[in-house]
Every structure is written in C-alpha cells, then in structure tokens.
C-alpha cells in the first residue's frame, strides 16, 4: 500500500528537497568556476592601458597557420624527395665517370648509410626523421637493382630481371621493416629526460603478441613490391592470357590473406587495394576467356579461373568483419561461379541456349540458401541467384512483347481469313530463340513460386512475380509451339480463366491486382487475335462477354468484370452489325442497348458505381459516332441516349444527369429538324425555350424570391434573339408581325405580373422590331429632306434634353424604383 502523507508533511518534505537541490547547484557552479579558471591561458592578459594620443591601438596577435608537426613533415618529405632525385641523377648521369670499384663503393656506402641511420634515429625518438631517411634508403635499393642490371646482368631479359629484383626487394624490405620490431622503442631513450607515457610512440602488437616495427613505411612498400614478381615473370616467359589471369588472381589471393590477417592498418590498406586491382583485372581476363572460348576445354579452363576468383571472394565473405562487406563479397562470389560454370554449356550448346545455361547455374546457387552457412552468406547467395534470374527475364522479355503486341496489326486486316497457326496471326517478326526465352520464363516462374512457399519476408513479392511470369509463359507458349489457330485461341482463353481465378481467390492484394490486370491484357489480346476471322470474332467476343459477366458474381471482381463485359458487348454489337451487312448507323441502334444495360446495372448494383456508367457513356459515344452519317438515325440515337440519361437522373445521387438528358433531347430535335431541311430558327429554339420556361415556373413556385432573370431569362433569350436576328434580314412582313405580337404579349405579361425579365426582353424586342419596320421609311425620308434638317433636329433634341435634364433624372429614378419593385 502506498503511504500518502498529509499536506503539511508533504509540503515540509518538498521544501527540504528543494534546499538540497539549491546546495547541490551551488556546489556545481563553484566547481565549474574552478575548471574555467584552469582552462584559461597561463598568462592572463595585462590590464588595459589607455593608448597614448600619438600611438595607434596594437594589433591582435596572429595565429599560426600550421602546426609544428605539419612543418616537420613537409620538411622531411621535401628533404627525402630531393635526396632521392639527387641519387637518381647520380645514377643515371654520373655513373659512367667512376670505375667499378668507385661505383660499388659509392652506392654501397650511400645505401648502407641511408638504411642504417634510421636505427639510430628511432632509438633517439626521432621517428618522423627516421621515416624520411628510410624512404630514401628504400629508393636507393631500387637504384642499386637498376645499377646492378646495367653492370652485371646486361644480357638478361628486362622483364625477368625485374621480376627477380622486385621479389628480392620485397623480401629485403620486409626483413628490414620487421627488424625495427626488435628495437626497444623510444622509451629507453627518453628515460630520465622527462618523456611521458602519453607522449612517446608505443609499439604495436599483433594477436599473437609479436611486436610490430616502429617504422610504418618499409612493410607497405614491401607489399607494393610483392605485387610485381609473378606478373613480371609471366610476362617474361610469355605464358599466355590464361596464365596471366591465373597470376593476377593468385596475387590477389595473397593480398586478400594479408588484408584479412595482418593487424597493421597500413599493410591492410595496401593489400586491400592490391587485391581489388589485381582481382578485377584477373576477373576481366577470365571473363574474356570464357566468352571467347570456342570449345568446352577452353571454357573449363576459364571456369577454373573464375572459380578461383569466386573462392577468394567467398573467403573474404567468411572472414569479413561486417555483414555488409560479407554479403557483397558473397554476391560477387556467386556471380563469378555462375559466369564460370555457365560458360561451359555456352561453348558446348547452340548459342540460343547460352542464357538458359547461365540461368541453370544461377538456380544451382539456391541450395546454399538453405545450408548451414552464416546468415549474411546465405543472403548473398540469394541475391546472386536473384540477379541472374532477373537478367535472364530481361533477356526473355522481347518475345512477350511480340506475343502481346503482335495481334494489334490485325486491326488493319480485319476478317482477312483465319491463319494456319497462332504464330501466323501475329503481325510481327517472331524471334528465332523464342523457345529458349519461353523456357527461361517458365523456370524463373517456378523458382519464384517455390520462393513464395519457402520465405515469409518476400512472400507477397515472390507470389506476384510468379503469377506475372506464369502468365507471360502461357501467353508465349501457344505461338512458340505453333498451335493451330483455334487451339491457340482456346489456350489463350484458358489463360484468361486462370488469371481471373487467381485474381478472385488470391490471398494477397498485390497478387490479385496483378492477376486482374494481366487478365484484362489477355482479353484484349484474344479479341485482337480473333479479328482474323468473322466466326472467330463473333465467338470470342460473345465468350468474353459471358465470361466477364460470370466473373462479376465474385465480389472482388464485380466492378472490373462488369466494365469488361460491357466493353465486350459493345464490340459484339458492332461485330454482329458488320456480320449482318448492316450500315453503320443501323448498327448504332444495337450498340445503344449497352448504355441502357449499364444504367440498369449501375442502379441495381451500387458498388459498381461510376466505372460502369463511364463504360456505358463510352458505348453511347460509339453509337453516336456510328450514326453520325445518317441524320434521322442520329436523331433517334441521341433521343434514346437522352432517355437513358433521364432515367439515370431519377436517382437522387445522379440528378445532374438531367442536364445531359435535356441537351441530348435538344440535339436530337435539332438533328431531326436539320434532316427535314427546316430553316426557321423558331423550330430549333422553341424545343429549348418551352422546357426552360417550365423549369422556370417550377422554380418560381418553389422559391418565390428567385429572380425572373434566373427563372425566365435564359429560356426567353434562346428564342427571341435568333428570331430578332432573322427578322432583320427578312423582307417579308409576316415574321416581323408575329415577332412583334409575341414581344407585345410578353411585355404585357411582364407588366401584369410585375416580372422584370419578360418586361425588359419583350419591350426591347418590340422596339427593335418596330425600328426594323420603320427603317425603310426613315431611309426614304433622309433622301427627301434637306441635309440641314437632321442637324437641326439633333440640336433641338439636345436643347430639350438639357432643359429638362433634372426632371428626366427624377423620372429615371422613379422608373428604376418601379422596376426594382418587380421580381
């Protein structure tokens, strides 16, 4: 049980805790002040002295731009380089001026001095100077080797001598560098002179406890020299490309051992660089030998070289310190094994089976994934096998593209006759190695299916890939086997059925979606293939329509299957019309059935939603396009589409479809009038005006505050404006009289009900119509009257207006207020 003290006791406890915190904070602040004082400069700045009037303020002290150790290293490097250059010039230029004894004495003395001085320098703690002098000594040994060749071995081969010399120098430099490990180091030299343990360089030790040399340069230089003996020897004996590649790989193997086993960092870095460089050149040479091999024996030799390279990479993976490096090395080793052993069947079999051979070798890596190897190596083998399979699939994709897009060429040769086999139905060149490509697709599909059952992390991706590749195999296989035309169509139909089944019953959404999309592509391909024959077209389109209608019963496939079924029905209607030798406008009447069915399905099956209505609208556009050459039929099609839209507008969530229905009805009426050669604009405008006025009346009743311009303005303008424009060009009296009578009635009606839109529109049209009737007389009158009369009348009018301007303003306000009181 938790004890809760009374408020007074708890307040006392809190006060005590706060006092302890204040004490602790004061102690920490005091300690911080002490530490800040210790970290300040040893010599505090002098107190500020006011400057004299005649002197300027002193400048701040300049900070050094480099450190003492940096200056020391630069000086030592420059000195070593200059001495090396001097020795080189002496050897090349002044060598001939001395006799054999003088030559030997000079070179021996200089080299011995350069190699002996570092021992004394290291004992005295001058390690950097010892490094510089040792570098000079190592360079002199190279010059000694060159001089020895010029004096005693002039007749020997240059490459062979260089191989022996580089080997001797590598061994000598190694012994020289290891010899510094026996020195006691600078501790003894610094004893008694204030040398601390923190300031003196301590010797390094390997895991076995052996002391490593104090100088860093000799052993890395020996590692560099060790890269050359074998390679130069192979060049000297002219052993051939295979021996050269083997030499490079053996050298890389030695470097790899050094990089993994030697504890000294400088040697590891040099050895790793040598292993990468030599190994890369060796692998490139072995791959070139494998690709250019003309027989199994040559391919086997190249495979042995690549196997050696793979063994090196796998050794690195086994001993690698990090999982990333281990996985990368394993992937490299696996790919090298595939490249090597895959070259043997490439050289023995026809060239079309080269990629399948590599694929088999890549698949052979998969047992290592289930072995007892470390996890990073098993992961690397899996990635290597996956890379090989992916590259093989990319190589096989062109045949899938041909099988998928080849039937599209049938669109320009509809019903030209059924071909002999399915391959002949493809209007595209068939690849000669299609069988091998199909086999690659099938093998990778099986591997992905097995991976989907064996793994859990990538199960969804593997299952999706297996479905896609299985579909690709089934798509290509009938054409690859040259099945008869009917049998090929049936096989493609089975592929479609299998795809729909997978889409319906797959457990994972990506797999189901992929299967559904591939099924739609298959349906398009079958429909395109069926265009070769009339009977095939009718049968295939009917089968597709029925199949997708059946698949719509599954809830997961309802929307897409209904859309696909409606699209197939549209194509079937067009095909039936063409098979019956109907004209295109008459076939449009059959296509109109599809939008009607789509509207019914959208109303009865709400989950299909907008996609079904979109397909129905597309079918309606197809029907309108087919009937566009026949006016009466086009009017009928537009009217039927308007009926369908009006039926759709009856649904509460599809009210805007009423506007589309009205537009379609108007278009149907206009097309019908145009087919009857009716020229009167009222025949075209009244079918719009009457429904618009009815809608306006209904709206006024529902909303008494609605403006008359919104309710009646559009409907009245549709008829009045075209009729007025036509009346101005009409010389007869009947149209202006009828228009004026209608405008007068409209004006009176607007005045009676106090509606602004009918009053203004009717009055304006009445005035303009009257001016049209008065215009001929005005023209005649202007020809009879003198020219000064219009000017006088205009002046009198201006004077009258100016005299009664204020009164007219008041009258205008009254008229505006009267119009404003109208609705």
CSV table of C-alpha atoms in Angstrom, one decimal, residues 366-674:
chain,number,residue,atom,x,y,z
A,366,UNK,CA,19.8,-21.7,-54.2
A,367,UNK,CA,20.7,-24.8,-52.2
A,368,UNK,CA,23.3,-22.7,-50.4
A,369,UNK,CA,20.5,-20.5,-49.1
A,370,UNK,CA,19.1,-23.4,-47.1
A,371,UNK,CA,22.6,-24.6,-45.9
A,372,UNK,CA,24.3,-24.0,-42.6
A,373,UNK,CA,26.4,-21.1,-43.8
A,374,UNK,CA,26.3,-17.8,-41.9
A,375,UNK,CA,23.2,-15.6,-42.5
A,376,UNK,CA,25.0,-12.9,-44.5
A,377,UNK,CA,26.5,-15.5,-46.8
A,378,UNK,CA,23.1,-17.2,-47.4
A,379,UNK,CA,21.6,-13.8,-48.1
A,380,UNK,CA,24.4,-13.1,-50.6
A,381,UNK,CA,23.8,-16.3,-52.5
A,382,UNK,CA,20.1,-15.5,-52.6
A,383,UNK,CA,20.8,-12.1,-54.1
A,384,UNK,CA,23.3,-13.5,-56.6
A,385,UNK,CA,20.8,-16.1,-57.8
A,386,UNK,CA,18.1,-13.4,-58.0
A,387,UNK,CA,20.3,-11.1,-60.1
A,388,UNK,CA,21.0,-13.9,-62.6
A,389,UNK,CA,17.3,-14.8,-62.8
A,390,UNK,CA,16.4,-11.1,-63.3
A,391,UNK,CA,18.9,-10.7,-66.1
A,392,UNK,CA,17.5,-13.8,-67.7
A,393,UNK,CA,14.0,-12.5,-67.5
A,394,UNK,CA,15.1,-9.2,-69.1
A,395,UNK,CA,16.6,-11.2,-72.0
A,396,UNK,CA,13.3,-13.1,-72.4
A,397,UNK,CA,11.0,-10.1,-72.4
A,398,UNK,CA,11.1,-9.3,-76.2
A,399,UNK,CA,9.2,-12.5,-77.0
A,400,UNK,CA,6.5,-11.4,-74.5
A,401,UNK,CA,6.2,-8.0,-76.2
A,402,UNK,CA,5.9,-9.7,-79.6
A,403,UNK,CA,3.2,-12.0,-78.4
A,404,UNK,CA,1.3,-9.2,-76.6
A,405,UNK,CA,1.5,-6.5,-79.3
A,406,UNK,CA,1.7,-8.7,-82.4
A,407,UNK,CA,-2.1,-9.1,-82.7
A,408,UNK,CA,-2.6,-5.3,-82.9
A,409,UNK,CA,-1.6,-5.4,-86.6
A,410,UNK,CA,-4.8,-7.4,-87.3
A,411,UNK,CA,-6.7,-4.1,-86.9
A,412,UNK,CA,-5.8,-3.1,-90.4
A,413,UNK,CA,-6.7,-6.6,-91.9
A,414,UNK,CA,-10.0,-7.4,-90.2
A,415,UNK,CA,-11.6,-10.7,-91.4
A,416,UNK,CA,-8.9,-11.4,-93.9
A,417,UNK,CA,-9.1,-15.1,-93.2
A,418,UNK,CA,-8.1,-17.4,-90.4
A,419,UNK,CA,-4.3,-18.2,-90.4
A,420,UNK,CA,-2.9,-21.7,-90.3
A,421,UNK,CA,-1.4,-21.3,-86.8
A,422,UNK,CA,-1.3,-18.8,-84.0
A,423,UNK,CA,2.2,-17.6,-84.8
A,424,UNK,CA,1.0,-16.6,-88.3
A,425,UNK,CA,-1.7,-14.5,-86.7
A,426,UNK,CA,1.0,-12.2,-85.2
A,427,UNK,CA,1.9,-9.2,-87.4
A,428,UNK,CA,5.4,-9.0,-86.0
A,429,UNK,CA,8.7,-10.9,-86.6
A,430,UNK,CA,9.0,-13.9,-84.4
A,431,UNK,CA,12.3,-14.3,-82.5
A,432,UNK,CA,14.3,-17.3,-83.6
A,433,UNK,CA,15.2,-18.2,-80.0
A,434,UNK,CA,11.7,-17.9,-78.7
A,435,UNK,CA,11.7,-21.4,-77.3
A,436,UNK,CA,14.7,-20.7,-75.1
A,437,UNK,CA,13.2,-17.5,-73.9
A,438,UNK,CA,9.9,-19.3,-73.1
A,439,UNK,CA,11.9,-21.9,-71.1
A,440,UNK,CA,13.6,-19.1,-69.2
A,441,UNK,CA,10.3,-17.5,-68.2
A,442,UNK,CA,8.9,-20.9,-67.1
A,443,UNK,CA,12.0,-21.7,-64.9
A,444,UNK,CA,12.0,-18.3,-63.2
A,445,UNK,CA,8.3,-18.6,-62.6
A,446,UNK,CA,8.8,-22.0,-60.9
A,447,UNK,CA,11.6,-20.6,-58.8
A,448,UNK,CA,9.5,-17.7,-57.6
A,449,UNK,CA,6.6,-20.0,-56.8
A,450,UNK,CA,9.0,-22.1,-54.6
A,451,UNK,CA,10.4,-19.0,-53.0
A,452,UNK,CA,6.9,-17.8,-52.1
A,453,UNK,CA,6.4,-21.0,-50.2
A,454,UNK,CA,9.8,-21.0,-48.5
A,455,UNK,CA,10.1,-17.4,-47.4
A,456,UNK,CA,8.0,-15.1,-45.3
A,457,UNK,CA,9.6,-11.7,-45.7
A,458,UNK,CA,9.3,-11.6,-49.5
A,459,UNK,CA,6.3,-13.9,-49.9
A,460,UNK,CA,3.9,-11.4,-51.5
A,461,UNK,CA,6.5,-10.1,-54.0
A,462,UNK,CA,7.6,-13.6,-54.9
A,463,UNK,CA,4.0,-14.7,-55.4
A,464,UNK,CA,3.2,-11.7,-57.6
A,465,UNK,CA,6.3,-12.2,-59.7
A,466,UNK,CA,5.5,-15.9,-60.1
A,467,UNK,CA,1.9,-15.0,-61.3
A,468,UNK,CA,3.3,-12.5,-63.8
A,469,UNK,CA,5.9,-14.8,-65.2
A,470,UNK,CA,3.5,-17.7,-65.4
A,471,UNK,CA,1.1,-15.5,-67.4
A,472,UNK,CA,3.9,-14.5,-69.7
A,473,UNK,CA,4.8,-18.1,-70.3
A,474,UNK,CA,1.2,-19.1,-71.0
A,475,UNK,CA,0.9,-16.1,-73.4
A,476,UNK,CA,4.0,-17.0,-75.4
A,477,UNK,CA,3.8,-20.8,-75.3
A,478,UNK,CA,0.9,-21.3,-77.9
A,479,UNK,CA,2.8,-19.2,-80.5
A,480,UNK,CA,6.1,-20.8,-79.6
A,481,UNK,CA,4.6,-24.3,-80.2
A,482,UNK,CA,2.8,-23.1,-83.4
A,483,UNK,CA,-0.5,-24.4,-82.2
A,484,UNK,CA,-3.4,-24.3,-84.7
A,485,UNK,CA,-5.4,-21.0,-84.8
A,486,UNK,CA,-8.4,-22.4,-83.0
A,487,UNK,CA,-6.4,-24.3,-80.4
A,488,UNK,CA,-4.3,-21.2,-79.8
A,489,UNK,CA,-7.4,-19.1,-79.1
A,490,UNK,CA,-8.7,-21.8,-76.8
A,491,UNK,CA,-5.3,-21.9,-74.9
A,492,UNK,CA,-5.4,-18.1,-74.5
A,493,UNK,CA,-8.9,-18.4,-73.2
A,494,UNK,CA,-7.7,-20.9,-70.6
A,495,UNK,CA,-5.0,-18.4,-69.6
A,496,UNK,CA,-7.7,-15.8,-69.1
A,497,UNK,CA,-9.8,-18.1,-67.0
A,498,UNK,CA,-6.8,-19.0,-64.8
A,499,UNK,CA,-5.9,-15.3,-64.4
A,500,UNK,CA,-9.5,-14.5,-63.2
A,501,UNK,CA,-9.4,-17.4,-60.8
A,502,UNK,CA,-6.1,-16.2,-59.3
A,503,UNK,CA,-7.5,-12.6,-59.1
A,504,UNK,CA,-10.6,-13.9,-57.3
A,505,UNK,CA,-9.0,-16.3,-54.8
A,506,UNK,CA,-5.5,-14.9,-54.2
A,507,UNK,CA,-4.9,-14.1,-50.5
A,508,UNK,CA,-2.8,-11.0,-51.1
A,509,UNK,CA,-4.0,-7.8,-52.7
A,510,UNK,CA,-0.9,-7.2,-54.9
A,511,UNK,CA,-1.2,-10.7,-56.4
A,512,UNK,CA,-4.9,-10.3,-57.0
A,513,UNK,CA,-4.5,-6.9,-58.6
A,514,UNK,CA,-1.6,-8.1,-60.8
A,515,UNK,CA,-3.6,-11.2,-62.0
A,516,UNK,CA,-6.7,-9.0,-62.8
A,517,UNK,CA,-4.6,-6.5,-64.9
A,518,UNK,CA,-2.9,-9.4,-66.7
A,519,UNK,CA,-6.4,-11.0,-67.4
A,520,UNK,CA,-7.6,-7.7,-69.0
A,521,UNK,CA,-4.5,-7.7,-71.2
A,522,UNK,CA,-5.1,-11.3,-72.2
A,523,UNK,CA,-8.7,-10.4,-73.1
A,524,UNK,CA,-7.5,-7.6,-75.3
A,525,UNK,CA,-5.0,-9.9,-77.0
A,526,UNK,CA,-7.6,-12.6,-77.6
A,527,UNK,CA,-10.0,-10.0,-79.1
A,528,UNK,CA,-7.3,-8.7,-81.4
A,529,UNK,CA,-6.3,-12.3,-82.5
A,530,UNK,CA,-10.0,-13.1,-83.3
A,531,UNK,CA,-10.2,-10.3,-85.9
A,532,UNK,CA,-8.6,-12.6,-88.4
A,533,UNK,CA,-11.9,-14.5,-89.0
A,534,UNK,CA,-15.6,-13.4,-88.8
A,535,UNK,CA,-16.7,-16.5,-87.0
A,536,UNK,CA,-13.8,-16.3,-84.5
A,537,UNK,CA,-14.6,-12.6,-83.8
A,538,UNK,CA,-18.3,-13.3,-83.0
A,539,UNK,CA,-17.5,-16.4,-80.9
A,540,UNK,CA,-14.6,-14.8,-79.0
A,541,UNK,CA,-16.5,-11.6,-78.2
A,542,UNK,CA,-19.5,-13.5,-77.1
A,543,UNK,CA,-17.4,-15.8,-74.9
A,544,UNK,CA,-15.5,-12.8,-73.4
A,545,UNK,CA,-18.8,-11.0,-72.6
A,546,UNK,CA,-20.3,-14.1,-70.9
A,547,UNK,CA,-17.0,-14.9,-69.1
A,548,UNK,CA,-16.7,-11.5,-67.5
A,549,UNK,CA,-20.4,-11.4,-66.7
A,550,UNK,CA,-19.9,-14.7,-64.9
A,551,UNK,CA,-16.8,-13.4,-63.1
A,552,UNK,CA,-18.8,-10.4,-61.9
A,553,UNK,CA,-20.6,-12.6,-59.4
A,554,UNK,CA,-17.4,-12.6,-57.3
A,555,UNK,CA,-17.5,-9.6,-55.1
A,556,UNK,CA,-13.8,-8.8,-55.6
A,557,UNK,CA,-14.1,-8.7,-59.4
A,558,UNK,CA,-17.6,-7.2,-59.7
A,559,UNK,CA,-16.8,-3.6,-60.9
A,560,UNK,CA,-13.9,-4.5,-63.3
A,561,UNK,CA,-15.7,-7.6,-64.7
A,562,UNK,CA,-18.9,-5.7,-65.3
A,563,UNK,CA,-17.0,-3.0,-67.2
A,564,UNK,CA,-15.1,-5.6,-69.2
A,565,UNK,CA,-18.3,-7.4,-70.0
A,566,UNK,CA,-20.0,-4.2,-71.2
A,567,UNK,CA,-16.9,-3.4,-73.4
A,568,UNK,CA,-17.1,-6.9,-74.9
A,569,UNK,CA,-20.8,-6.4,-75.5
A,570,UNK,CA,-20.1,-3.2,-77.3
A,571,UNK,CA,-17.6,-4.9,-79.6
A,572,UNK,CA,-20.0,-7.8,-80.1
A,573,UNK,CA,-22.8,-5.4,-81.1
A,574,UNK,CA,-20.6,-3.8,-83.7
A,575,UNK,CA,-19.4,-7.2,-84.9
A,576,UNK,CA,-23.0,-8.5,-85.3
A,577,UNK,CA,-24.0,-5.5,-87.3
A,578,UNK,CA,-21.0,-5.8,-89.6
A,579,UNK,CA,-21.6,-9.6,-90.0
A,580,UNK,CA,-25.2,-8.9,-90.9
A,581,UNK,CA,-24.1,-6.4,-93.5
A,582,UNK,CA,-25.9,-3.6,-91.8
A,583,UNK,CA,-24.9,0.0,-92.4
A,584,UNK,CA,-23.0,1.6,-89.5
A,585,UNK,CA,-26.0,3.9,-88.5
A,586,UNK,CA,-28.2,0.9,-88.2
A,587,UNK,CA,-25.6,-1.0,-86.1
A,588,UNK,CA,-25.6,2.0,-83.8
A,589,UNK,CA,-29.1,1.2,-82.7
A,590,UNK,CA,-27.8,-2.2,-81.5
A,591,UNK,CA,-25.0,-0.5,-79.6
A,592,UNK,CA,-27.4,1.8,-77.8
A,593,UNK,CA,-28.5,-1.3,-75.8
A,594,UNK,CA,-25.2,-1.3,-74.0
A,595,UNK,CA,-25.6,2.1,-72.3
A,596,UNK,CA,-29.1,1.1,-71.3
A,597,UNK,CA,-27.8,-2.1,-69.6
A,598,UNK,CA,-25.0,-0.1,-68.0
A,599,UNK,CA,-27.6,2.3,-66.5
A,600,UNK,CA,-29.7,-0.5,-65.1
A,601,UNK,CA,-26.6,-2.3,-63.6
A,602,UNK,CA,-25.4,0.9,-62.0
A,603,UNK,CA,-28.8,1.4,-60.4
A,604,UNK,CA,-29.2,-2.3,-59.3
A,605,UNK,CA,-25.5,-2.8,-58.2
A,606,UNK,CA,-24.4,0.3,-56.4
A,607,UNK,CA,-20.9,-0.9,-55.7
A,608,UNK,CA,-20.1,-0.8,-59.4
A,609,UNK,CA,-20.5,2.9,-59.2
A,610,UNK,CA,-19.1,5.3,-61.7
A,611,UNK,CA,-16.8,2.9,-63.7
A,612,UNK,CA,-19.9,1.1,-65.2
A,613,UNK,CA,-21.5,4.4,-66.1
A,614,UNK,CA,-18.3,5.6,-67.7
A,615,UNK,CA,-18.2,2.5,-69.9
A,616,UNK,CA,-21.9,3.0,-70.8
A,617,UNK,CA,-21.1,6.6,-71.7
A,618,UNK,CA,-18.2,5.4,-73.9
A,619,UNK,CA,-20.6,2.9,-75.6
A,620,UNK,CA,-23.1,5.7,-76.2
A,621,UNK,CA,-20.3,7.8,-77.8
A,622,UNK,CA,-19.5,4.8,-80.1
A,623,UNK,CA,-23.2,4.6,-81.1
A,624,UNK,CA,-23.3,8.3,-81.9
A,625,UNK,CA,-20.1,8.1,-83.9
A,626,UNK,CA,-21.6,5.2,-85.9
A,627,UNK,CA,-24.8,7.0,-86.6
A,628,UNK,CA,-23.3,10.4,-87.5
A,629,UNK,CA,-23.6,9.8,-91.3
A,630,UNK,CA,-27.4,9.4,-91.2
A,631,UNK,CA,-29.4,12.3,-89.7
A,632,UNK,CA,-32.7,10.6,-88.8
A,633,UNK,CA,-30.9,7.6,-87.2
A,634,UNK,CA,-28.6,10.0,-85.4
A,635,UNK,CA,-31.6,11.9,-84.0
A,636,UNK,CA,-33.1,8.6,-82.9
A,637,UNK,CA,-29.8,7.5,-81.2
A,638,UNK,CA,-29.5,10.9,-79.4
A,639,UNK,CA,-33.1,10.7,-78.2
A,640,UNK,CA,-32.5,7.1,-76.9
A,641,UNK,CA,-29.4,8.3,-75.1
A,642,UNK,CA,-31.4,11.2,-73.7
A,643,UNK,CA,-34.0,8.7,-72.4
A,644,UNK,CA,-31.2,6.7,-70.7
A,645,UNK,CA,-29.7,9.8,-69.1
A,646,UNK,CA,-33.2,10.9,-68.0
A,647,UNK,CA,-33.7,7.5,-66.4
A,648,UNK,CA,-30.4,7.9,-64.6
A,649,UNK,CA,-31.3,11.3,-63.4
A,650,UNK,CA,-34.2,9.8,-61.5
A,651,UNK,CA,-31.7,8.6,-58.9
A,652,UNK,CA,-31.2,11.0,-56.1
A,653,UNK,CA,-27.4,10.9,-56.4
A,654,UNK,CA,-27.5,11.4,-60.2
A,655,UNK,CA,-29.6,14.5,-60.5
A,656,UNK,CA,-27.1,16.3,-62.7
A,657,UNK,CA,-27.6,13.7,-65.4
A,658,UNK,CA,-30.9,15.6,-66.1
A,659,UNK,CA,-28.9,18.4,-67.8
A,660,UNK,CA,-27.3,15.8,-70.1
A,661,UNK,CA,-30.7,14.4,-70.9
A,662,UNK,CA,-32.0,17.8,-71.8
A,663,UNK,CA,-29.0,18.5,-74.0
A,664,UNK,CA,-29.4,15.2,-75.8
A,665,UNK,CA,-33.1,15.8,-76.4
A,666,UNK,CA,-32.4,19.2,-77.8
A,667,UNK,CA,-29.6,17.8,-80.1
A,668,UNK,CA,-32.0,15.0,-81.2
A,669,UNK,CA,-34.6,17.6,-82.1
A,670,UNK,CA,-32.2,19.8,-84.0
A,671,UNK,CA,-30.7,16.8,-85.9
A,672,UNK,CA,-34.3,15.8,-86.9
A,673,UNK,CA,-35.2,19.3,-88.0
A,674,UNK,CA,-31.9,19.5,-89.9
